[in-house]
XYZ file of C-alpha atoms in Angstrom:
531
model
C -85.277 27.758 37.461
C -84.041 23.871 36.825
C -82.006 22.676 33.931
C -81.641 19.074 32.681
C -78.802 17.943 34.594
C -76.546 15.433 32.851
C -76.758 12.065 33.709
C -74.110 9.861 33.736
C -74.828 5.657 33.586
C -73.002 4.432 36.865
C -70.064 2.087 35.407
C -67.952 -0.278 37.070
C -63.971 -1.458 37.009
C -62.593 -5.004 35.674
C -59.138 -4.516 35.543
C -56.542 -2.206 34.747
C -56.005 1.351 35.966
C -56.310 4.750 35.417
C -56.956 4.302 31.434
C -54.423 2.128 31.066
C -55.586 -1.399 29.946
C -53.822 -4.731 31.317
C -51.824 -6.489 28.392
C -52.610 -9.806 28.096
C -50.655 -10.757 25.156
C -47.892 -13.148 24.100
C -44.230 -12.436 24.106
C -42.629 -10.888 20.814
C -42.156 -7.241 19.762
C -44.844 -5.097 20.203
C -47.665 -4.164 17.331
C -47.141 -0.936 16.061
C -49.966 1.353 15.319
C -51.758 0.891 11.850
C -54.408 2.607 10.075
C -57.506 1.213 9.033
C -60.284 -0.807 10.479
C -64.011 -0.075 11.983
C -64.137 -0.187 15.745
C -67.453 -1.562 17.212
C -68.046 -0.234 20.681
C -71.650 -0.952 22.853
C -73.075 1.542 24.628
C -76.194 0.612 27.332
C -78.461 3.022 25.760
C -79.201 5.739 23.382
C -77.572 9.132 23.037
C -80.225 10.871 22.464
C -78.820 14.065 21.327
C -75.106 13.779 20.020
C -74.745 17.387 19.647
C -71.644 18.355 22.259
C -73.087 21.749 22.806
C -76.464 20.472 24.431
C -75.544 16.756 25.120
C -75.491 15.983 29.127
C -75.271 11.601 29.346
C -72.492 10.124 29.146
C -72.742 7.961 25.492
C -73.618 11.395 24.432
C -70.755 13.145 25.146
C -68.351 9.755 24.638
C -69.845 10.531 21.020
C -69.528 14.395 20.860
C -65.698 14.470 22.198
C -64.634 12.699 18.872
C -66.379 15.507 16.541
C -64.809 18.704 18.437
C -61.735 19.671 19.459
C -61.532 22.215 22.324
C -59.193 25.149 22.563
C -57.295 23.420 25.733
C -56.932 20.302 27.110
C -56.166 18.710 30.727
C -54.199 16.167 31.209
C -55.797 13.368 32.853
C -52.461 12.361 35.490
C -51.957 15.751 36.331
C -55.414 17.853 35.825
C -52.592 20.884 34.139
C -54.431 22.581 31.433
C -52.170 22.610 28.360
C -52.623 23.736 24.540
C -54.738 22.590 22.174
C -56.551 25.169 19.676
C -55.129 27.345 21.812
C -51.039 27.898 21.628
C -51.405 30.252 24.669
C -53.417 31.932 26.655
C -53.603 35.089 28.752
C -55.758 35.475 32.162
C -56.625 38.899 34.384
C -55.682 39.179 37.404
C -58.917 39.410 38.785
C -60.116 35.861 36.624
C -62.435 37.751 34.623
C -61.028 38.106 30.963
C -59.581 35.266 28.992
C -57.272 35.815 25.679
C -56.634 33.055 23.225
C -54.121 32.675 20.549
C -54.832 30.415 18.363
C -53.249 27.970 15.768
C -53.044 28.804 12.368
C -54.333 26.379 9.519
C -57.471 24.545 11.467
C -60.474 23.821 9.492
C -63.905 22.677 10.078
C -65.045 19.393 7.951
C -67.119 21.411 5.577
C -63.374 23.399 4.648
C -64.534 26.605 6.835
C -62.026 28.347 8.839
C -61.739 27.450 12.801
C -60.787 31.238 13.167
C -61.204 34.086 16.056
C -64.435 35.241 14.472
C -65.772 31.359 14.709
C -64.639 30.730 18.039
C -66.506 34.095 19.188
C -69.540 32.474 17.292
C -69.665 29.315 19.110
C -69.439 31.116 22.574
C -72.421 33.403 21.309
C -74.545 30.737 20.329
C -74.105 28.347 22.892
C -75.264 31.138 25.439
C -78.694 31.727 22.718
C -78.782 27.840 23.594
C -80.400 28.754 26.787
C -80.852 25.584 29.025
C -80.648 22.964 26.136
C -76.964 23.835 26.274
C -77.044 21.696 29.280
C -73.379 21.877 30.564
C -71.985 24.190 28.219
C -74.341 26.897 29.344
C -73.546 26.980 32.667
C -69.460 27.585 32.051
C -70.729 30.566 30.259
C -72.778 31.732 32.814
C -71.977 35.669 33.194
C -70.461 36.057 29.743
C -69.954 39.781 29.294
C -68.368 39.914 25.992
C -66.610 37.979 23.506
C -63.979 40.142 21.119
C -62.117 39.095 18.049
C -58.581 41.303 18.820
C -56.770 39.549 15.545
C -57.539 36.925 13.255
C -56.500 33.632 15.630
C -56.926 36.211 18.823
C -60.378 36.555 20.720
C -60.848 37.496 24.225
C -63.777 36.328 26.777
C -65.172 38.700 29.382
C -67.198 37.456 32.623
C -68.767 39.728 34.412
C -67.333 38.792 37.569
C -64.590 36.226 38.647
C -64.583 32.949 37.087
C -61.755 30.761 38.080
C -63.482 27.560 36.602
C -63.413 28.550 32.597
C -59.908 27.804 31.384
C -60.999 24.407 32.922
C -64.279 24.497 30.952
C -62.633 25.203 27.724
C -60.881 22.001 27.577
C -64.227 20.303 27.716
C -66.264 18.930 24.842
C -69.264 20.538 25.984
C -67.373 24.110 24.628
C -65.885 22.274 21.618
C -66.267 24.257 18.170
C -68.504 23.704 15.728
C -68.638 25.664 12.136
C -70.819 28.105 11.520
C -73.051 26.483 9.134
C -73.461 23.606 12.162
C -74.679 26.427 14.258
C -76.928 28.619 11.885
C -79.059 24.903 12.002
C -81.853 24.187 14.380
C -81.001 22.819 18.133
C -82.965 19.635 16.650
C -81.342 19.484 13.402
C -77.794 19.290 14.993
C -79.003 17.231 18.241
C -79.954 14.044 15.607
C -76.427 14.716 13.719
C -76.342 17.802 11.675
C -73.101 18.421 13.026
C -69.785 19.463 10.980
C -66.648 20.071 13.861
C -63.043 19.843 13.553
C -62.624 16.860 15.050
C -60.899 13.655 13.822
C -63.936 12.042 13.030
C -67.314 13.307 11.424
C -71.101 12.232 11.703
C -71.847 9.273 8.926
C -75.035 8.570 10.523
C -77.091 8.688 13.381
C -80.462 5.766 14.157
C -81.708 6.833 17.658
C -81.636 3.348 19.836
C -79.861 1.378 17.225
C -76.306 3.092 16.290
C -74.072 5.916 15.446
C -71.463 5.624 13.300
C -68.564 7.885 12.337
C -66.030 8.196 9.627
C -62.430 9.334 10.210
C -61.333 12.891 8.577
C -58.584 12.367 5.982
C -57.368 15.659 6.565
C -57.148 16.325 10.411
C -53.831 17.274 11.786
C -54.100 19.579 14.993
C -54.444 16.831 17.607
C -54.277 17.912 21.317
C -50.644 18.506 22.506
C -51.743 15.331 24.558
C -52.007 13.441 21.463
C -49.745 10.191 20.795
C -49.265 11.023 17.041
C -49.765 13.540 14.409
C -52.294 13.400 11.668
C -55.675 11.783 10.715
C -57.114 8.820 13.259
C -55.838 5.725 13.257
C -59.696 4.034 12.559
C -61.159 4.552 9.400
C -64.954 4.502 11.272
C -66.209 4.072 14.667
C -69.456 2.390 15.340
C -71.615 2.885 18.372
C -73.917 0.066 18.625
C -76.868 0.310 21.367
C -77.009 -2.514 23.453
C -79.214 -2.259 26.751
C -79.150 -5.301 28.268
C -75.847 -6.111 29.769
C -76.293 -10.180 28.655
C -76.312 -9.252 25.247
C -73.364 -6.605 25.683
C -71.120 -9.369 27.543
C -71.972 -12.363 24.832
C -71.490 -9.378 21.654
C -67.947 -9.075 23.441
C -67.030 -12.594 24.145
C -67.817 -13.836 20.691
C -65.982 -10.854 19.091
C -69.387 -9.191 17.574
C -68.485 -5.829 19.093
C -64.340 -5.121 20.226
C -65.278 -2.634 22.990
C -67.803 -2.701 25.850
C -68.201 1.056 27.919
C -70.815 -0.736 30.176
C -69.930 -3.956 32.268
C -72.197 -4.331 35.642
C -70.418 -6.247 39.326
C -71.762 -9.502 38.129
C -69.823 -9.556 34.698
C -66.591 -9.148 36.238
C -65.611 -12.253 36.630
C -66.436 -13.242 33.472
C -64.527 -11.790 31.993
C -61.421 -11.800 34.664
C -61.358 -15.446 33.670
C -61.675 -14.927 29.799
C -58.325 -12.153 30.310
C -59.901 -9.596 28.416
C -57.965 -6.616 28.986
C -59.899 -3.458 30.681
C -59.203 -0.041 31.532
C -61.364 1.635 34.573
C -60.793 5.117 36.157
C -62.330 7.444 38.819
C -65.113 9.718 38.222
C -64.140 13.549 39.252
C -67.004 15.593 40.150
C -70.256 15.313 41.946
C -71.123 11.249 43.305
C -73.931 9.355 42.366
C -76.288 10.655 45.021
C -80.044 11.379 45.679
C -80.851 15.107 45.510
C -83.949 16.184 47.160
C -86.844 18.217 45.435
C -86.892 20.765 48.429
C -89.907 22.739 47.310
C -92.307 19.689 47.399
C -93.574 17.652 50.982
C -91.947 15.930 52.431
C -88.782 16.862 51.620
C -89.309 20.433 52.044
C -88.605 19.382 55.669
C -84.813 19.691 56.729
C -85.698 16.918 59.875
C -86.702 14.469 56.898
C -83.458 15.210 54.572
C -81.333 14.784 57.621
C -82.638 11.570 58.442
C -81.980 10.051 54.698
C -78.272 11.137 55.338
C -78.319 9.361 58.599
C -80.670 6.142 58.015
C -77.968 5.388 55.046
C -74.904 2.895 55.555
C -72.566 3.804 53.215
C -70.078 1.146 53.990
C -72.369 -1.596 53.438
C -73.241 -0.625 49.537
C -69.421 -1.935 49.175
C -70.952 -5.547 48.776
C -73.198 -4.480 45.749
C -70.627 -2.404 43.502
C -67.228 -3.258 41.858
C -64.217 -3.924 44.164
C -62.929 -0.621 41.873
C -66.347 1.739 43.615
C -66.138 3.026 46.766
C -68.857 4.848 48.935
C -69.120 8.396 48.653
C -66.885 10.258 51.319
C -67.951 13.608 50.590
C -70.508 15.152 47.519
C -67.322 15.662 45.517
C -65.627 12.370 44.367
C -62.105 12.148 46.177
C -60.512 12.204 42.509
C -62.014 15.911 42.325
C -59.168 18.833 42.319
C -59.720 19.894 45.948
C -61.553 17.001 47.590
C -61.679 17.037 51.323
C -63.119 14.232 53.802
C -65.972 14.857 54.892
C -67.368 11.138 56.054
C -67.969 13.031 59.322
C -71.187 14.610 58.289
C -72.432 11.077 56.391
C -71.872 8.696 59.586
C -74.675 5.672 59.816
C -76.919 7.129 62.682
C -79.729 5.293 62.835
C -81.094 6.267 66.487
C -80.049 9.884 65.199
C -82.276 9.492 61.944
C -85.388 8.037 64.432
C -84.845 10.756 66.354
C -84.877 13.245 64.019
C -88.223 11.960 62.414
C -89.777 11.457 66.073
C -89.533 15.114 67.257
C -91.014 16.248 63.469
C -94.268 14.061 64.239
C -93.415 11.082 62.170
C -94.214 8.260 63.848
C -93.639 4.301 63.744
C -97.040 2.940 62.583
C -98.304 -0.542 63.632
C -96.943 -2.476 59.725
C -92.952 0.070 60.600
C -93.554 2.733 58.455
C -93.367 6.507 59.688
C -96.570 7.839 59.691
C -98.278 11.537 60.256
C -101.718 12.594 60.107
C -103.087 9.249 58.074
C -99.940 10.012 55.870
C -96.751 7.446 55.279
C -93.471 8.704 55.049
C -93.210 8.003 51.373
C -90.751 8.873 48.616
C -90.061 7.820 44.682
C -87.704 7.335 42.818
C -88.238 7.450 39.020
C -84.006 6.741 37.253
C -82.796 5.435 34.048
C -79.564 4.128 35.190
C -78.666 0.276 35.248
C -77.849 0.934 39.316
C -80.630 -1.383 40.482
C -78.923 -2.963 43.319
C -77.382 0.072 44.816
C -80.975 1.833 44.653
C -82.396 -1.812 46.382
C -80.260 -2.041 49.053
C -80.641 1.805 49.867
C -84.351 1.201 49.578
C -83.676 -1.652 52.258
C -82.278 0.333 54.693
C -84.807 3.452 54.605
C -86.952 0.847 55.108
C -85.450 -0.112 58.661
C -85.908 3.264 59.389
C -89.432 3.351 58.221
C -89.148 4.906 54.949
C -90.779 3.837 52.072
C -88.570 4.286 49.099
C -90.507 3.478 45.996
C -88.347 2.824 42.404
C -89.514 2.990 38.990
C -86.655 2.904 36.533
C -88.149 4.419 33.441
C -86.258 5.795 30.120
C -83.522 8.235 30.235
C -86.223 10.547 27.560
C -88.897 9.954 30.554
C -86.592 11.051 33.177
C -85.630 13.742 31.700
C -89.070 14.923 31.109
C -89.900 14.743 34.393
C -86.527 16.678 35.776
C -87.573 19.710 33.317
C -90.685 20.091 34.447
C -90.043 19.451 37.838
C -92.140 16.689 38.504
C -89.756 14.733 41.216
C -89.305 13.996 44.397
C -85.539 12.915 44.601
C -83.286 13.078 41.435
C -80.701 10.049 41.400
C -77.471 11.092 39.454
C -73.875 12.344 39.407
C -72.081 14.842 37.177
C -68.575 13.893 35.438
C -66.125 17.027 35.590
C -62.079 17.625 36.774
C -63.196 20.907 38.750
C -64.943 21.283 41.921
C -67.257 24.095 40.271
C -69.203 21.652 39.431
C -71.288 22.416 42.665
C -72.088 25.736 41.815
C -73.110 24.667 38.582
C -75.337 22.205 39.871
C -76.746 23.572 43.516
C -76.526 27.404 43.245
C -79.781 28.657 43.222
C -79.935 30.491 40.462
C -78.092 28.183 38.630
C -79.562 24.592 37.785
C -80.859 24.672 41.516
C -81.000 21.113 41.443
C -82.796 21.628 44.758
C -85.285 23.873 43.604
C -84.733 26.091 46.405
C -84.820 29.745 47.503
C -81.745 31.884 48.146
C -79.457 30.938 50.552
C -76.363 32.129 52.367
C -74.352 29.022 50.528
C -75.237 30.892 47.148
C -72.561 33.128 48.550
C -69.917 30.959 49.201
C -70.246 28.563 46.007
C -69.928 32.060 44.042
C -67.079 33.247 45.997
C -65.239 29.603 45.359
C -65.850 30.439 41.388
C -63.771 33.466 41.858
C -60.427 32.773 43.662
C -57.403 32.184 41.712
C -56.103 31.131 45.302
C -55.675 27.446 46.165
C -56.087 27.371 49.581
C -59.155 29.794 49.905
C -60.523 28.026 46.696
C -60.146 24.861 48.825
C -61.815 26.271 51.787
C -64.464 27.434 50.502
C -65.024 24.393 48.462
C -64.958 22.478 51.684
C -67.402 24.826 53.388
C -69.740 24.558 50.550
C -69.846 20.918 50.639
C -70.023 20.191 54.472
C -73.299 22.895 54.163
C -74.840 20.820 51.145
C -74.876 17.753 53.720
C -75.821 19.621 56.747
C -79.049 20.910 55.399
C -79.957 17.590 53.416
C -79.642 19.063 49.690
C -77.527 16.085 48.997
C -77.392 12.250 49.992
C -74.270 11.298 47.978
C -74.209 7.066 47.893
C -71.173 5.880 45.190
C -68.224 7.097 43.838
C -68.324 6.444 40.289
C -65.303 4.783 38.691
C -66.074 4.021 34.438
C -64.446 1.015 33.222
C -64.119 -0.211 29.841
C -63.715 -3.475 28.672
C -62.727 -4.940 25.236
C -60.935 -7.626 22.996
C -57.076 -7.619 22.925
C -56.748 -6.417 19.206
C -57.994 -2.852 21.160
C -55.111 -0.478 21.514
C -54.570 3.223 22.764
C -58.168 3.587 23.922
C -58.111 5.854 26.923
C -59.524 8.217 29.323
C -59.385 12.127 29.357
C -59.930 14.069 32.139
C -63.503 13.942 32.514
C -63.048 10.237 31.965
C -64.584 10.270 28.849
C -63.465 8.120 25.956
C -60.436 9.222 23.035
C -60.644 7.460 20.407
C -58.000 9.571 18.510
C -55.197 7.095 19.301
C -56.977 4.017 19.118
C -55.959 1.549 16.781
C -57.210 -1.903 16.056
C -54.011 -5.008 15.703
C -54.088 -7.778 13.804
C -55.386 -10.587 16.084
C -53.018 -12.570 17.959
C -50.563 -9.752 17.653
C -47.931 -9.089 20.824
């Protein structure tokens, strides 16, 4: 069975590194951090459901992560997973059973109690979720039990080892909501019925035109992360939905909106030579790649998958994405905990790939296109994501090889649509998480299956990489289970990701966690023409 996988829009770097924007400001002693002020940031399309618990894009979750807090958190520089909710935490030996103590004196926005007994209600709920808890479901997968021990105690079973969930619970995806928020429908709290303990709380939510949230007077358990104590700096955040990237770049230059998550390659110079100051970082996790349908012609045929692997020049997509891209290397992005090189398995082949297609009986046809029986080697595309030159020049070369790639960019609600139901061919997308079990989540078979396959002997290994506690066999097997995805064609990874955010110089303290997703907990707008 297939989920909705989350889709992340493929971003690109101006300047700056690593979340940490380029100053471009006069000499003088340095603004210090000030309440008050609405921050106006574009996204390049609609949430769709801003619920943190279900939500898979990326504006989504960039919305959800300021509502929630999560009982850890990661550190971006270091991926260490240190205290948030969560004072300390206890772990089995044999990674199945996870105790938390938590921090006395949180609340929920609607003055409820972030206790034991809520925490233990979230888990429970999420898993009743099913597959709309897109991400969040599948940390959860093989919950066993959850148990309040003491009032700010609760302990999480798995029925077997699961090395990747102290990881997971820094995520917003398993950030808490109160139990009023989840006695409401999945609807109801996808369009903004949604009461966390976050810094900031829903004001309101118009689907395609903007979200907007207000800051909590009261908060004061930031993330030990955190650069101060206390309520947000912003009194309100607004989300404004801006698809096309003209009116996103002119909104920013004129000073209509103060942050842009969304720039595309032929912005950045634009806005090199206006000195606007940006901050860009690597995407962990799975790159943006093409995943094959495997249970539908022709890609039910390994011959065919191989040959997309091999008909592909990686190297040459360079000259269509940001200098801050790079081409994929392995499935996992080399930011990922445990990365390994595995460029061997994606070398440009292109007597390899016409091989390959030759011995399964698809032939060169008179106008270059692979033919068998009457039939053209043919393929579509249907995406969402404003990646239209990568997808073109890929499209280019499977056409030297005599594949037709056909693309039809359609709406992210369309997409998904399609995905659910299983009506594709290839599914174009990458997945956004600090932890290398992000393959399992997305390629085990009876997982999200991705591939819509049958069992497999890799089911095996990306289950046995879930449950070590050991570095170097968790490393091993991560590497086997990636060089195996390749191999048998279940993944054609193209880009690594890399988000960049650009934005006016009154900006400041707007970073990246460690799923690169926005915090706006520190931010904090200056007077303009401040130092």
């Amino acid at each position: 069975m297939i989920r909705p996988l989350a889709i992340l829009a493929l971003s690109v770097a101006l300047a700056g590194c690593d979340g940490t924007p380029e100053q471009h400001n006069a000499a003088g002693t340095p603004a210090q951090p000030r309440h008050g002020g609405v921050l106006r940031v574009a996204f390049d399309g609609d949430p769709n459901c801003i619920d943190p618990q279900q939500a898979g894009n990326n504006t989504a979750l960039n919305v959800g992560r300021q509502l929630v807090d999560s009982l850890t958190d990661q550190d971006p520089q270091s991926a260490e997973i240190v205290p948030w909710l969560a004072e300390r935490w206890d772990i089995s030996d044999d990674s199945r059973q996870f105790t938390f103590h938590l921090r006395e004196g949180v609340t929920f926005s609607d003055g409820s109690v972030l206790d034991a007994a809520a925490v233990k209600a979230n888990f429970e709920a999420i898993v009743a979720l099913g597959a709309l808890a897109q991400l969040a479901g599948t940390y959860l997968a093989g919950l066993e039990s959850v148990q309040v021990t003491g009032p700010l105690s609760v302990r999480i079973t798995f029925k077997q080892a699961n090395a990747q969930f102290l990881q997971a619970t820094s995520t917003m995806s398993l950030g808490l909501l109160a139990p009023a928020t989840l006695a409401r429908s999945a609807e109801e709290r996808c369009q903004g019925a949604l009461v966390g303990s976050g810094p900031f709380t829903v004001d309101s939510f118009t689907h395609n035109k903007q979200v907007r949230l207000q800051a909590r007077g009261d908060y004061a358990w930031p993330s030990s992360l955190a650069g101060h104590q206390g309520r947000a700096w912003l009194d309100a955040i607004e989300f404004h939905i801006l698809p096309e990237s003209g009116v996103r770049l002119g909104s920013l230059l004129s000073g209509q909106i103060e942050v842009n998550t969304s720039v595309p390659v032929q912005d950045e110079a634009v806005l090199d030579a206006q000195g606007l100051p940006a901050i860009n970082r690597p995407n962990p996790g799975i790159v943006f790649n093409l995943t094959p349908n495997v249970s539908r012609p022709p890609l039910d045929e390994l011959a065919v998958r191989q040959a997309l692997n091999k008909a592909i020049d990686r190297q040459q997509l360079q000259g269509v994405i940001s200098r801050y891209q790079k081409p994929a290397s392995s499935v996992l992005a080399s930011s990922t905990p445990y990365y390994q090189d595995q460029s061997a398995h994606l070398a440009y082949d292109p007597q390899g790939a016409a091989g390959l297609l030759d011995q399964a009986g698809w032939r060169t046809g008179a106008d270059g296109w692979r033919q068998r029986d009457g039939k053209r080697l043919s393929l579509t595309l249907d995406y969402w994501q404003a990646t239209t030159p990568v997808l073109e020049l890929v499209q280019q070369q499977l056409r030297q090889a005599g594949i037709e790639l056909r693309l039809n960019k359609s709406t992210i609600g369309q997409v998904i649509l399609q995905q659910t139901s299983l009506d594709y061919g290839l599914w174009f997308f990458n997945l956004t998480r600090a932890d290398p079990d992000v393959l399992r989540t997305v390629f085990l078979s009876t997982g999200r299956n991705v591939n819509v396959r049958g069992p497999a002997a890799l089911d095996q290994v990306l289950v046995d990489s879930a449950a070590s506690l050991d570095g170097q066999k968790r490393g091993a097997l991560i590497a086997r289970a990636s060089a195996e995805l390749l191999d048998q064609g279940y993944v054609i990874p193209l880009v690594e990701a890399a988000t960049v955010t650009a934005m006016r110089d009154v900006v400041r303290g707007l970073h990246y966690e460690a799923s690169t997703r926005l915090q706006f907990y520190d931010t904090w707008l200056a007077q303009p023409g401040s130092p």
